Coordinates of C-alpha atoms and ligand atoms in Angstrom, one line a residue:
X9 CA 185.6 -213.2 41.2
X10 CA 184.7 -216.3 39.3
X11 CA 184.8 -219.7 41.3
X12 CA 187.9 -222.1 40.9
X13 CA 188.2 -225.3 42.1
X14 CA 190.8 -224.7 43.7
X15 CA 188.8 -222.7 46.0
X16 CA 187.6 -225.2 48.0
X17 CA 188.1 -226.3 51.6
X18 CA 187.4 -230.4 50.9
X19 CA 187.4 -231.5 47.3
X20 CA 184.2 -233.1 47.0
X21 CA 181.5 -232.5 45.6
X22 CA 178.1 -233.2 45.8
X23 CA 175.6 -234.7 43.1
X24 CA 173.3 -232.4 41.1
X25 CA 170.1 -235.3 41.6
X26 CA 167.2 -233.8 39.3
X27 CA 163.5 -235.4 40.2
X28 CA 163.5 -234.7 44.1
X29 CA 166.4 -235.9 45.3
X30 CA 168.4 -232.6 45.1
X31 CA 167.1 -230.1 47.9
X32 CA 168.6 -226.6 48.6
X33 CA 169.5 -228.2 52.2
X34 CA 171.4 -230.8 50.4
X35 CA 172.9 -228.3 48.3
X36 CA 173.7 -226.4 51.2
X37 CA 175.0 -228.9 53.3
X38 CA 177.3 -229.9 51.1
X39 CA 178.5 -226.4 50.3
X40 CA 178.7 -225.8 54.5
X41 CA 180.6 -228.1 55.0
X42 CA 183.7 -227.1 52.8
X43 CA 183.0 -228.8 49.3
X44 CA 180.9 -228.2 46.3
X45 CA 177.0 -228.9 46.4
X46 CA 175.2 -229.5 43.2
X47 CA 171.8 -228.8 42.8
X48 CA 169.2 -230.7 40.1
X49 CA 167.5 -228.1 37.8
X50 CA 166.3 -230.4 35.6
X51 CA 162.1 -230.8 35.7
X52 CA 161.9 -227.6 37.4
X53 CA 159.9 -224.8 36.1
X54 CA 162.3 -221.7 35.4
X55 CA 159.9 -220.0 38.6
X56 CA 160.9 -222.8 40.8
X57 CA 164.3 -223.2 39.9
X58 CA 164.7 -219.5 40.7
X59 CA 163.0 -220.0 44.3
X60 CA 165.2 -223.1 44.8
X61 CA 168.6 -220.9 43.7
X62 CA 167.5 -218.2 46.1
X63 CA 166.8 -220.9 49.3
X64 CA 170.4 -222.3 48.3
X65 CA 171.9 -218.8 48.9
X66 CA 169.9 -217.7 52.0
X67 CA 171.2 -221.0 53.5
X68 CA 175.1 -220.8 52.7
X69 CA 177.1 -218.3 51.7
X70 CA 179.8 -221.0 50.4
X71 CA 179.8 -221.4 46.4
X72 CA 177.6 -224.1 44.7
X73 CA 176.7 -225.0 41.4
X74 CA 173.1 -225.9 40.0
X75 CA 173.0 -228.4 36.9
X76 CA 171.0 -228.6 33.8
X77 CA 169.8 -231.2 31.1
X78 CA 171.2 -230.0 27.4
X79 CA 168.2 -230.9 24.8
X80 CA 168.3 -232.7 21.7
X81 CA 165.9 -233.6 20.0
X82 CA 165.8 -236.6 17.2
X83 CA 163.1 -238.1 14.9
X84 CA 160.1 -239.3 17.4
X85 CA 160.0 -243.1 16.5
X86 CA 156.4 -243.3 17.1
X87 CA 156.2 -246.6 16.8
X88 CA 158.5 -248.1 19.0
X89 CA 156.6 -245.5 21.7
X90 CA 153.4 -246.8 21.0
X91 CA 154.9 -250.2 21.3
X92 CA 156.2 -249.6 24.9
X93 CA 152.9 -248.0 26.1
X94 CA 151.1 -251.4 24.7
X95 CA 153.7 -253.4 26.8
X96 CA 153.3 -250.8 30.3
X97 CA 149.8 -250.7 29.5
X98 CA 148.4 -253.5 32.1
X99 CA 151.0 -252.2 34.7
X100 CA 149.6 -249.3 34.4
X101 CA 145.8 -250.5 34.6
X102 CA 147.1 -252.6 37.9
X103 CA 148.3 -249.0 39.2
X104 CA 145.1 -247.1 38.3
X105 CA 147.8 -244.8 36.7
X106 CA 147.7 -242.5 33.6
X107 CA 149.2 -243.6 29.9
X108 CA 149.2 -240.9 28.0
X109 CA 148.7 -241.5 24.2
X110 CA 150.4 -238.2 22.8
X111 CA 153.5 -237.1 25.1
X112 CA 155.5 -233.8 23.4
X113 CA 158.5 -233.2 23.2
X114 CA 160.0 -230.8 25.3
X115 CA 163.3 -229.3 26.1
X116 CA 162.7 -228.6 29.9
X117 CA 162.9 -224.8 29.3
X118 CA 166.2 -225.0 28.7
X119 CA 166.9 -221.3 27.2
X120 CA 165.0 -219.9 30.5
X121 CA 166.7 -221.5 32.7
X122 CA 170.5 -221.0 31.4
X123 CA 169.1 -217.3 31.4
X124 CA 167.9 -218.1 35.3
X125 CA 171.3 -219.0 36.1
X126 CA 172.8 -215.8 34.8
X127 CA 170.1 -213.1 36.3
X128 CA 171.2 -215.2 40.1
X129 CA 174.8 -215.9 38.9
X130 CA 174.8 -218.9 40.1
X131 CA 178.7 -219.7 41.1
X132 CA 178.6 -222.8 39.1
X133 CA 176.6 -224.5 36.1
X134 CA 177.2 -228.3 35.1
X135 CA 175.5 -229.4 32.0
X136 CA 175.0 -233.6 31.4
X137 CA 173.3 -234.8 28.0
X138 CA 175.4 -232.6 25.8
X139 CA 177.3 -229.1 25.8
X140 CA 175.9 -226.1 25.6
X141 CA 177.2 -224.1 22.6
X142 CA 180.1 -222.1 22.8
X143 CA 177.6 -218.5 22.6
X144 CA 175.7 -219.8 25.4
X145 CA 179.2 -220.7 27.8
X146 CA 180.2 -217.3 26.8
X147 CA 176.8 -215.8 28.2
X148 CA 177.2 -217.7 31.7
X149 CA 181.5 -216.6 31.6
X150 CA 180.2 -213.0 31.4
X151 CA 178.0 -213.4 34.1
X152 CA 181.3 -214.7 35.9
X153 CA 179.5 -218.2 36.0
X154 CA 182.2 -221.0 36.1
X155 CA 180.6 -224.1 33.4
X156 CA 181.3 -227.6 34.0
X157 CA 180.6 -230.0 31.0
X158 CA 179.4 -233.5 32.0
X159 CA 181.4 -236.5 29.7
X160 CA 181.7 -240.1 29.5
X161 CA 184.9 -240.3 27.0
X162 CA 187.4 -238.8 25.4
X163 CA 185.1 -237.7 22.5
X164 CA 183.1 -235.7 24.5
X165 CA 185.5 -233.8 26.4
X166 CA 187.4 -232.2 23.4
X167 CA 183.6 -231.1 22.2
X168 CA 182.9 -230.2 25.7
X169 CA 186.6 -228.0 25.5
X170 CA 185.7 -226.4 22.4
X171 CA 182.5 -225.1 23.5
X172 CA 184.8 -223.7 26.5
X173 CA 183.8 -225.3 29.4
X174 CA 186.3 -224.2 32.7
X175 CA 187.0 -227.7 33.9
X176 CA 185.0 -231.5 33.3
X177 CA 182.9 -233.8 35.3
X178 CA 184.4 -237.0 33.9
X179 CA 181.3 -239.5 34.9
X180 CA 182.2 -243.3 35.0
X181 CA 180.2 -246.1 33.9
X182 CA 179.7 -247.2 37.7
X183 CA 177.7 -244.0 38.7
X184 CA 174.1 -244.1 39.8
X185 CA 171.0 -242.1 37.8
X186 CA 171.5 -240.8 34.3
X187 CA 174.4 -241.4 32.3
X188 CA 175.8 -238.2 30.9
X189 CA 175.9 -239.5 27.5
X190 CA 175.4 -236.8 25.0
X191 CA 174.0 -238.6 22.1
X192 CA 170.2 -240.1 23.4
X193 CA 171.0 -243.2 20.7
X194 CA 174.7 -243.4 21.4
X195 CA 176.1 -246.7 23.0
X196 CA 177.2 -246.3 26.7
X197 CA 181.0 -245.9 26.0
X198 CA 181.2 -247.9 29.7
X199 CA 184.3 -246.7 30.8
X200 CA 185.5 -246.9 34.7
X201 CA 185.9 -243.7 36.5
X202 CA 189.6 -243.8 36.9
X203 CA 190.6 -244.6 33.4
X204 CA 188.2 -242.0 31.9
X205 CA 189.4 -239.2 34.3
X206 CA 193.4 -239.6 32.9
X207 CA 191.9 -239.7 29.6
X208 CA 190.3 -236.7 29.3
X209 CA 192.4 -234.7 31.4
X210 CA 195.3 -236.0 29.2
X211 CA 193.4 -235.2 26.2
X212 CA 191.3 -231.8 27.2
X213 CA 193.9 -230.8 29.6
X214 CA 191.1 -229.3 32.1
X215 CA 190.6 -229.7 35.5
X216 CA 188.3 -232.5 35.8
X217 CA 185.4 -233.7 38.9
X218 CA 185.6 -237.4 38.6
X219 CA 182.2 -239.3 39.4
X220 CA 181.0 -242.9 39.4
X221 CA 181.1 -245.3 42.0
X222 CA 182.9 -243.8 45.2
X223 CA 182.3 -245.4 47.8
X224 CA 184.8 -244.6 50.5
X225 CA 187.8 -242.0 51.3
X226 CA 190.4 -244.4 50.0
X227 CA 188.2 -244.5 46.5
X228 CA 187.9 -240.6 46.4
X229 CA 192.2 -240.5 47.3
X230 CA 193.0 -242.8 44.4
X231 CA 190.5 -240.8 41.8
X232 CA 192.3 -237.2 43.8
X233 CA 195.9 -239.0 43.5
X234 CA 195.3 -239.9 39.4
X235 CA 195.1 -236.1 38.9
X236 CA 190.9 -235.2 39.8
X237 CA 190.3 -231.4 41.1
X238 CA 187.6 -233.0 42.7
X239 CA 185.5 -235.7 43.5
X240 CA 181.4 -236.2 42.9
X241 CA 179.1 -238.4 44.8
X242 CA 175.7 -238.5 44.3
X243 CA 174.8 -242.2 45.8
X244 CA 176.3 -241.9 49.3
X245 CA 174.1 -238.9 49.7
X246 CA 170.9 -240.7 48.8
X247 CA 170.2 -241.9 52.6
X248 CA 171.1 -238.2 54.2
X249 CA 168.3 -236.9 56.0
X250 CA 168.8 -233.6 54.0
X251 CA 167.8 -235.4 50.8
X252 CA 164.4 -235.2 49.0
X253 CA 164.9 -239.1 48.2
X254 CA 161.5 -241.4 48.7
X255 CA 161.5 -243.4 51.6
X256 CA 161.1 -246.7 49.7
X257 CA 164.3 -245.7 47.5
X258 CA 166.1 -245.1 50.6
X259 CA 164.7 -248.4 52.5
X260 CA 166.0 -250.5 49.0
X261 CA 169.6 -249.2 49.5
X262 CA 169.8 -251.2 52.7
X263 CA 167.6 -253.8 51.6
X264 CA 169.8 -257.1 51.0
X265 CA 166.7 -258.1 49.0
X266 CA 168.1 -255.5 46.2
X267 CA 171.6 -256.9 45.5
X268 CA 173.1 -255.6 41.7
X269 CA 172.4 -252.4 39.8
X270 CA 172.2 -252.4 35.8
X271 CA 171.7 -249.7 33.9
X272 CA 168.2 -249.4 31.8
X273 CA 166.4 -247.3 29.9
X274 CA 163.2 -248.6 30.9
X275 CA 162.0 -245.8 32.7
X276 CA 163.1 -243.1 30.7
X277 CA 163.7 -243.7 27.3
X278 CA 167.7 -242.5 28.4
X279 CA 170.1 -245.4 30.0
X280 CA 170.7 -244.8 33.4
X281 CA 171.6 -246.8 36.4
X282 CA 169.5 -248.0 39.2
X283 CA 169.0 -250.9 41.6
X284 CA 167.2 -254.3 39.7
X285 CA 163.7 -254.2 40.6
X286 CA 160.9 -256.0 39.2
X287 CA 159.7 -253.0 36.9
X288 CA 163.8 -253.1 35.1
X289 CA 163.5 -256.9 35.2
X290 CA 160.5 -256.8 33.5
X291 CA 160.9 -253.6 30.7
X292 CA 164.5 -253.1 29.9
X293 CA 164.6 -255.4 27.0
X294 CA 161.3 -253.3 25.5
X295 CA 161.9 -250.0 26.3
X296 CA 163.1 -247.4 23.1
X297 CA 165.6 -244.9 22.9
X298 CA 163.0 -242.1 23.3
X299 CA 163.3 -239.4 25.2
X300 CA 162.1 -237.7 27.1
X301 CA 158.8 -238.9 25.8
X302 CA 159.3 -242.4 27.8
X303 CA 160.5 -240.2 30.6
X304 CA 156.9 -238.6 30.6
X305 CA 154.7 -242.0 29.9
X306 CA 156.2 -243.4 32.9
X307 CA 155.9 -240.4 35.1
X308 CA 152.4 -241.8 35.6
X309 CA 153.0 -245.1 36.5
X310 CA 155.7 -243.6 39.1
X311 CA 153.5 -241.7 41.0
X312 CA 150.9 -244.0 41.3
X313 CA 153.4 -246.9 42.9
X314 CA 155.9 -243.9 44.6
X315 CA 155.4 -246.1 47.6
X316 CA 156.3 -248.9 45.7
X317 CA 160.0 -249.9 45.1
X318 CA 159.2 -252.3 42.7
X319 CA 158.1 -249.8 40.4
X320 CA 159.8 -246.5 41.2
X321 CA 163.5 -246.1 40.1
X322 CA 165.8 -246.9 42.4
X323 CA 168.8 -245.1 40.8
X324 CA 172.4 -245.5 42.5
X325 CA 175.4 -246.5 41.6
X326 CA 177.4 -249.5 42.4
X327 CA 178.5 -248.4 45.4
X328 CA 175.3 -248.3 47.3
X329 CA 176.0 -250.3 50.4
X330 CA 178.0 -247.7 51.9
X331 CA 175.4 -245.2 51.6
X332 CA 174.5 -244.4 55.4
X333 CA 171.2 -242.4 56.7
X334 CA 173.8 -239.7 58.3
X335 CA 174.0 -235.9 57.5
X336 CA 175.6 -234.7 54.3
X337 CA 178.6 -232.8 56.5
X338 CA 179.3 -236.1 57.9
X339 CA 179.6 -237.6 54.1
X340 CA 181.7 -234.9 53.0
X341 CA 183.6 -235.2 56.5
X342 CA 184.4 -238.9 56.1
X343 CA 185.1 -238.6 52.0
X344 CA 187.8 -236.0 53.0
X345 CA 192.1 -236.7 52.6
Ligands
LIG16 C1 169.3 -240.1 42.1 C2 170.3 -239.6 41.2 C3 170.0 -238.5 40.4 C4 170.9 -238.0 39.5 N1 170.6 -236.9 38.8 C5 171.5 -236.2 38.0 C6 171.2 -235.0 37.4 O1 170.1 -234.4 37.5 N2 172.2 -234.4 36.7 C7 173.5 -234.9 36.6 O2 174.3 -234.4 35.9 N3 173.8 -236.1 37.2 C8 172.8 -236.8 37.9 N4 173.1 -237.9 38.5 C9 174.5 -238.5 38.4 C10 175.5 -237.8 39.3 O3 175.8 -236.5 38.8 C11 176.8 -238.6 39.4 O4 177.4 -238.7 38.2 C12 176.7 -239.9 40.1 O5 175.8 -239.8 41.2 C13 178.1 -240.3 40.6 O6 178.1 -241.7 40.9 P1 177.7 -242.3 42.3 O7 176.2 -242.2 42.3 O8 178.2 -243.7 42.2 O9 178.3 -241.5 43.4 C14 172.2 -238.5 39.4 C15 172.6 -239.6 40.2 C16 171.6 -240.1 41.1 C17 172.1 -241.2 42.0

């Protein structure tokens, strides 16, 4: 039977993070405890994803959903790349860290994996940074896959609808890490959680997951009382021992040294939003619409200062201070009406 939302114990839901964050005992936990974990696929070799998909189901046997960057690829504007590696350049030299010179494109196996989520059939796929075609939502329905479409406005959830997703993750403009944005040069529309979930459930008349800057049970009951099926959180999870998150990025959520969160596109060519640190302070105004190829020329820089939180992003969304270092049950617990 496919998954509804309807299904669930608790109506929240847990953040897909791609780039370590997600684990399959975040997933899990999430999942265990009544609502809906989300697991990163993104970065992930098809291989690995696979393993990850299989730990997910050896550790619950509650439904969960596994979440995947759509590719698009535009004109490589090679000179505006070159221009940002110029500028990271004596970063990087500080670091001892890697600039590449020639970064491909590449579309994060995207086909594989879609296929990887039919051979497991997964209970549930999201998609963020576009909408799969309709062919390829028809592959994961037939699999009995329920398909989630990431959006940030109304425009994107009537694509998202034709394509024929099963419900919407409406994602405000206060959310932490990538904005779903489907266009890689398109403006942040910057709408706030609430008012973008009535919009496009008015509009696409689907259930819709709103996301963006929770930060307590009486912010999830107003988003679940305007109409949301659910409710995602990916920031209040950040601290929870089951996450993969670095320990600097978890010490900066508590640090009153880090006070404001922007969103930047300094580390990865696509705006997303993260704490201020000195590496958004000093790039944002430089860095290209360019990605993923900014994503990869900074990879580098990000290992090499991983203990740094000056130079790794910090991504969360504007409701960080009430992320606690407790278990993910005990997030889900305390988020619940
Ligand atoms: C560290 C981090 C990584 C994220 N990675 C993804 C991702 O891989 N895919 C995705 O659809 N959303 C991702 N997001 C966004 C979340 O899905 C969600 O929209 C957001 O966390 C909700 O806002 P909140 O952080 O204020 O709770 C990420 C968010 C964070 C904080």
């Amino acid at each position: 039977m496919m998954f509804d939302l309807g299904l669930l114990g608790v109506p929240i839901a847990g953040a897909p993070m791609a780039g370590g964050t997600s684990t399959p005992e975040l997933t899990a936990a999430v999942s265990g405890a009544g609502g809906l974990g989300f697991y990163g696929g993104a970065y992930l070799t098809p291989e690995r994803l696979r393993e990850d998909i299989r730990a997910i189901a050896a550790l619950t046997d509650a439904p969960f959903g596994v979440n995947l960057f759509v590719p698009e690829e535009i004109p490589f504007d090679e000179a505006a790349f070159a221009e940002y590696r110029d500028r990271l350049a004596p970063l990087a030299e500080r670091l001892g860290a890697p600039l590449p010179e020639h970064v491909p494109f590449t579309d994060d196996h995207f086909d594989a994996k879609v296929q990887v989520l039919i051979d497991e059939r997964v209970p549930v796929a999201s998609f963020t940074f576009g909408c799969p075609d309709a062919a390829t939502v028809a592959r994961l329905h037939a699999a009995e896959v329920f398909v989630v479409g990431t959006v940030t406005c109304v425009d994107e959830a009537l694509i998202a609808r034709e394509s024929g997703v099963d419900a919407l993750c409406a994602q405000g403009v206060s959310a932490g890490g990538h904005r779903g944005t489907f266009g890689i040069l398109d403006a942040d529309p910057g709408i706030d959680t609430l008012p973008l979930l009535t919009g496009v459930a008015d509009a696409a008349g689907l259930p819709v997951i709103a996301a963006g800057g929770v930060a307590s049970r009486d912010d999830a009951i107003a988003l679940l009382e305007a109409g949301a099926a659910a409710v995602q959180v990916g920031t209040l999870l950040l601290r929870c021992p089951e996450a993969g998150t670095k320990q600097a990025h978890r010490d900066a959520l508590a640090d009153p040294r880090f006070t404001e969160t922007v969103t930047t596109r300094a580390y990865s060519g696509r705006l997303a939003r993260g704490l201020v640190n000195e590496f958004i302070a000093a790039y944002s105004d430089a860095a290209p619409p360019v990605y993923p190829q900014v994503n990869t020329l900074t990879g580098g820089i990000r290992r090499a200062g991983s203990t740094d939180p000056d130079v790794i992003n910090l991504w969360a969304g504007t409701g960080f201070r009430a992320a606690q270092a407790v278990p993910a049950a005990d997030v889900v617990a305390a988020l619940s009406p």
